[in-house]
Short mmCIF file of C-alpha atoms in Angstrom, two decimals:
data_model
loop_
_atom_site.label_atom_id
_atom_site.label_comp_id
_atom_site.label_asym_id
_atom_site.label_seq_id
_atom_site.Cartn_x
_atom_site.Cartn_y
_atom_site.Cartn_z
CA ALA Z 1 -83.24 47.74 58.03
CA GLN Z 2 -85.67 48.54 55.27
CA SER Z 3 -88.12 51.34 55.91
CA VAL Z 4 -90.51 53.71 54.20
CA ALA Z 5 -91.41 57.17 55.43
CA GLN Z 6 -94.42 59.21 54.42
CA PRO Z 7 -93.68 62.38 56.35
CA GLU Z 8 -97.11 63.92 55.95
CA ASP Z 9 -100.03 62.38 57.74
CA GLN Z 10 -102.44 64.64 55.84
CA VAL Z 11 -102.22 66.68 52.67
CA ASN Z 12 -104.81 69.27 51.71
CA VAL Z 13 -105.03 70.74 48.24
CA ALA Z 14 -107.58 72.74 46.30
CA GLU Z 15 -109.23 71.13 43.31
CA GLY Z 16 -107.36 71.95 40.12
CA ASN Z 17 -104.06 72.56 41.91
CA PRO Z 18 -101.09 70.23 41.60
CA LEU Z 19 -100.64 67.70 44.37
CA THR Z 20 -97.61 65.95 45.81
CA VAL Z 21 -97.58 63.11 48.30
CA LYS Z 22 -94.10 62.46 49.63
CA CYS Z 23 -92.31 59.17 50.16
CA THR Z 24 -88.73 58.41 51.12
CA TYR Z 25 -87.23 55.00 51.63
CA SER Z 26 -84.29 53.13 53.01
CA VAL Z 27 -83.37 49.80 51.47
CA SER Z 28 -80.25 47.88 50.64
CA GLY Z 29 -79.47 48.01 46.96
CA ASN Z 30 -81.86 49.15 44.28
CA PRO Z 31 -85.51 49.22 45.19
CA TYR Z 32 -88.83 48.26 43.71
CA LEU Z 33 -91.20 51.13 44.59
CA PHE Z 34 -94.96 51.20 44.59
CA TRP Z 35 -97.89 53.53 45.20
CA TYR Z 36 -101.34 52.34 46.18
CA VAL Z 37 -104.56 54.21 46.90
CA GLN Z 38 -107.28 53.20 49.32
CA TYR Z 39 -110.81 54.58 49.30
CA PRO Z 40 -112.91 54.31 52.49
CA ASN Z 41 -113.78 50.74 53.48
CA ARG Z 42 -112.09 49.35 50.39
CA GLY Z 43 -108.96 47.41 49.62
CA LEU Z 44 -105.90 48.96 48.06
CA GLN Z 45 -105.70 49.79 44.38
CA PHE Z 46 -102.40 49.67 42.54
CA LEU Z 47 -101.45 53.05 41.07
CA LEU Z 48 -97.94 52.71 39.72
CA LYS Z 49 -94.53 51.19 40.27
CA TYR Z 50 -90.88 51.78 39.55
CA ILE Z 51 -88.85 48.75 38.64
CA THR Z 52 -86.23 50.01 36.25
CA GLY Z 53 -85.78 52.41 33.37
CA ASP Z 54 -87.16 55.93 33.16
CA ASN Z 55 -87.21 57.60 36.56
CA LEU Z 56 -90.57 59.20 35.82
CA VAL Z 57 -93.32 56.64 36.06
CA LYS Z 58 -96.86 57.26 34.89
CA GLY Z 59 -99.75 55.40 36.41
CA SER Z 60 -103.50 55.24 36.77
CA TYR Z 61 -105.86 58.22 37.06
CA GLY Z 62 -103.26 60.70 35.84
CA PHE Z 63 -100.83 60.09 38.67
CA GLU Z 64 -97.08 59.93 38.22
CA ALA Z 65 -94.08 59.48 40.46
CA GLU Z 66 -90.41 60.22 40.12
CA PHE Z 67 -87.71 57.93 41.40
CA ASN Z 68 -84.83 59.98 42.79
CA LYS Z 69 -81.99 57.71 43.78
CA SER Z 70 -79.79 60.39 45.34
CA GLN Z 71 -82.59 61.59 47.58
CA THR Z 72 -84.04 58.07 48.05
CA SER Z 73 -87.46 59.47 47.26
CA PHE Z 74 -90.46 58.41 45.20
CA HIS Z 75 -92.95 61.27 45.49
CA LEU Z 76 -96.40 60.87 43.98
CA LYS Z 77 -97.68 63.74 41.87
CA LYS Z 78 -100.63 64.85 39.83
CA PRO Z 79 -100.78 68.10 37.83
CA SER Z 80 -104.41 68.88 38.62
CA ALA Z 81 -106.18 67.38 41.62
CA LEU Z 82 -109.78 66.19 41.59
CA VAL Z 83 -112.14 65.95 44.54
CA SER Z 84 -112.43 62.25 43.72
CA ASP Z 85 -108.69 61.86 44.40
CA SER Z 86 -109.42 62.26 48.11
CA ALA Z 87 -108.28 58.99 49.66
CA LEU Z 88 -105.51 57.32 51.64
CA TYR Z 89 -102.25 56.82 49.75
CA PHE Z 90 -99.61 54.26 50.60
CA CYS Z 91 -96.02 54.03 49.44
CA ALA Z 92 -94.27 50.64 49.57
CA VAL Z 93 -90.79 49.35 48.83
CA ARG Z 94 -89.07 46.05 48.34
CA ALA Z 95 -85.38 45.35 47.90
CA ARG Z 96 -84.55 44.23 44.39
CA ASN Z 97 -82.45 41.29 45.48
CA ALA Z 98 -84.72 40.22 48.28
CA GLY Z 99 -84.48 36.54 47.49
CA ASN Z 100 -87.03 34.73 49.58
CA ASN Z 101 -87.80 37.87 51.57
CA ARG Z 102 -90.07 39.52 49.07
CA LYS Z 103 -92.37 41.27 51.49
CA LEU Z 104 -93.36 44.81 50.81
CA ILE Z 105 -92.43 47.39 53.42
CA TRP Z 106 -95.22 49.92 53.84
CA GLY Z 107 -95.39 53.56 54.74
CA LEU Z 108 -98.00 54.65 57.27
CA GLY Z 109 -100.13 56.29 54.65
CA THR Z 110 -101.01 59.87 53.77
CA SER Z 111 -104.56 61.07 53.76
CA LEU Z 112 -105.22 63.35 50.80
CA ALA Z 113 -108.10 65.78 50.94
CA VAL Z 114 -108.96 67.70 47.79
CA ASN Z 115 -111.22 70.63 48.51
CA PRO Z 116 -113.74 71.89 45.94
CA GLY D 1 -105.38 44.12 35.55
CA ALA D 2 -105.36 41.32 38.06
CA VAL D 3 -108.56 40.97 40.06
CA VAL D 4 -108.72 39.68 43.61
CA SER D 5 -112.02 39.05 45.37
CA GLN D 6 -112.83 38.55 49.02
CA HIS D 7 -115.85 37.06 50.69
CA PRO D 8 -117.61 38.09 52.80
CA SER D 9 -117.21 41.83 52.62
CA ARG D 10 -118.64 42.24 56.08
CA VAL D 11 -119.27 39.82 58.92
CA ILE D 12 -120.57 40.18 62.44
CA CYS D 13 -120.14 37.29 64.83
CA LYS D 14 -120.42 36.47 68.49
CA SER D 15 -117.38 36.14 70.70
CA GLY D 16 -116.05 32.59 70.71
CA THR D 17 -117.17 31.66 67.23
CA SER D 18 -114.96 31.13 64.19
CA VAL D 19 -115.09 33.08 60.97
CA LYS D 20 -113.70 32.10 57.58
CA ILE D 21 -112.69 34.67 54.98
CA GLU D 22 -112.04 33.65 51.38
CA CYS D 23 -109.63 35.28 48.99
CA ARG D 24 -109.71 34.41 45.30
CA SER D 25 -107.61 35.44 42.35
CA LEU D 26 -110.17 35.67 39.55
CA ASP D 27 -108.14 35.95 36.38
CA PHE D 28 -104.74 34.61 37.31
CA GLN D 29 -103.08 31.95 39.37
CA ALA D 30 -101.35 33.00 42.55
CA THR D 31 -98.77 30.81 44.19
CA THR D 32 -98.36 33.41 46.90
CA MET D 33 -101.03 35.37 48.71
CA PHE D 34 -100.74 37.72 51.64
CA TRP D 35 -103.08 38.46 54.52
CA TYR D 36 -103.08 41.88 56.11
CA ARG D 37 -104.86 43.48 58.99
CA GLN D 38 -105.63 47.17 59.04
CA PHE D 39 -106.75 49.28 61.98
CA PRO D 40 -108.69 52.52 61.40
CA LYS D 41 -106.62 55.08 59.55
CA LYS D 42 -103.54 52.99 60.07
CA SER D 43 -101.12 51.27 57.83
CA LEU D 44 -101.26 47.67 56.84
CA MET D 45 -99.93 44.98 59.12
CA LEU D 46 -98.80 41.87 57.33
CA MET D 47 -100.10 38.85 59.19
CA ALA D 48 -98.87 35.99 57.05
CA THR D 49 -97.72 34.89 53.64
CA SER D 50 -99.74 32.09 52.16
CA ASN D 51 -98.04 29.67 49.80
CA GLU D 52 -100.02 27.24 47.68
CA GLY D 53 -99.53 23.68 48.81
CA SER D 54 -97.45 24.48 51.86
CA LYS D 55 -97.75 25.98 55.30
CA ALA D 56 -98.20 29.69 55.67
CA THR D 57 -95.41 31.84 57.02
CA TYR D 58 -96.60 33.95 59.91
CA GLU D 59 -95.19 37.28 61.00
CA GLN D 60 -93.80 37.69 64.46
CA GLY D 61 -96.51 38.12 67.05
CA VAL D 62 -99.29 36.60 64.93
CA GLU D 63 -100.81 33.51 66.50
CA LYS D 64 -100.89 30.80 63.87
CA ASP D 65 -103.36 28.71 65.86
CA LYS D 66 -105.76 31.61 66.03
CA PHE D 67 -105.45 32.77 62.46
CA LEU D 68 -105.55 29.63 60.35
CA ILE D 69 -104.52 30.02 56.75
CA ASN D 70 -105.11 27.51 54.00
CA HIS D 71 -103.96 27.93 50.43
CA ALA D 72 -105.27 24.78 48.84
CA SER D 73 -105.34 25.90 45.23
CA LEU D 74 -103.70 28.44 42.96
CA THR D 75 -106.76 30.67 43.11
CA LEU D 76 -108.00 30.37 46.67
CA SER D 77 -106.63 31.17 50.10
CA THR D 78 -108.69 31.24 53.27
CA LEU D 79 -108.18 32.90 56.62
CA THR D 80 -110.08 31.47 59.57
CA VAL D 81 -110.24 33.52 62.74
CA THR D 82 -110.81 30.94 65.45
CA SER D 83 -112.53 31.66 68.76
CA ALA D 84 -112.92 35.28 67.80
CA HIS D 85 -112.84 37.98 70.44
CA PRO D 86 -113.78 41.65 70.24
CA GLU D 87 -110.11 42.62 69.91
CA ASP D 88 -110.03 40.66 66.63
CA SER D 89 -112.45 43.15 65.14
CA SER D 90 -110.66 44.74 62.24
CA PHE D 91 -110.42 45.15 58.48
CA TYR D 92 -108.74 42.14 56.89
CA ILE D 93 -107.33 42.45 53.39
CA CYS D 94 -105.82 39.78 51.19
CA SER D 95 -103.40 40.29 48.37
CA ALA D 96 -102.02 38.16 45.56
CA ARG D 97 -98.79 38.74 43.72
CA VAL D 98 -98.44 38.79 39.96
CA ALA D 99 -94.79 39.08 38.93
CA ASP D 100 -93.51 42.00 41.01
CA THR D 101 -96.85 43.61 41.85
CA GLN D 102 -99.34 42.85 44.60
CA TYR D 103 -103.03 43.22 43.89
CA PHE D 104 -105.51 43.54 46.71
CA GLY D 105 -108.95 42.28 47.50
CA PRO D 106 -111.68 44.70 48.63
CA GLY D 107 -111.31 43.72 52.27
CA THR D 108 -113.49 42.12 54.93
CA ARG D 109 -114.81 44.07 57.89
CA LEU D 110 -114.99 41.74 60.90
CA THR D 111 -116.94 42.80 63.96
CA VAL D 112 -116.89 40.52 66.97
CA LEU D 113 -119.59 41.23 69.54
#
């Protein structure tokens, strides 16, 4: 069965420090991987995705993520955190050859708090 | 990027009434839209997949007669919560897919008194 794990319910980091939000997945075949961010009482905003090609993907707001096939991970990173990055982050995966079953499988979310 | 709007952003209704939520793709056509429900500080729960011109596909455990979905055009899908009860109070979010990426609306906060 397909699944996504975000092992940390909460991540705290000081402003200016690098941040990492972890995501591991289990899916048959090669995956499509996504990161979304959600600010309070708002919908989700697309940050970045891995489809194919370079394992290091760069996205919005200075975020990047690295696809690691051997570790089945897609951790989200940013070199220098901002207070405004504080939000809820979701990782999602879909099997590449999903056919008609193209639903995204979602992690439970990680709450990021960046402290001034 | 692709823009998805939702209306209303917030609605309060009495128990037993019905509420309609609209989801529009503003700058693209969406043959497939998704409706999610989100509880506080919880992940998204997919309720149904809405396909333009055909019946929606509901996830297991979601009552299709309670949560009516209509996707009558390539830019509009609606979710109607019928005979709403307090336990239906939640944050409802729609999403539309462009190629391999889903884009989300801003959400609708439903409170049933």
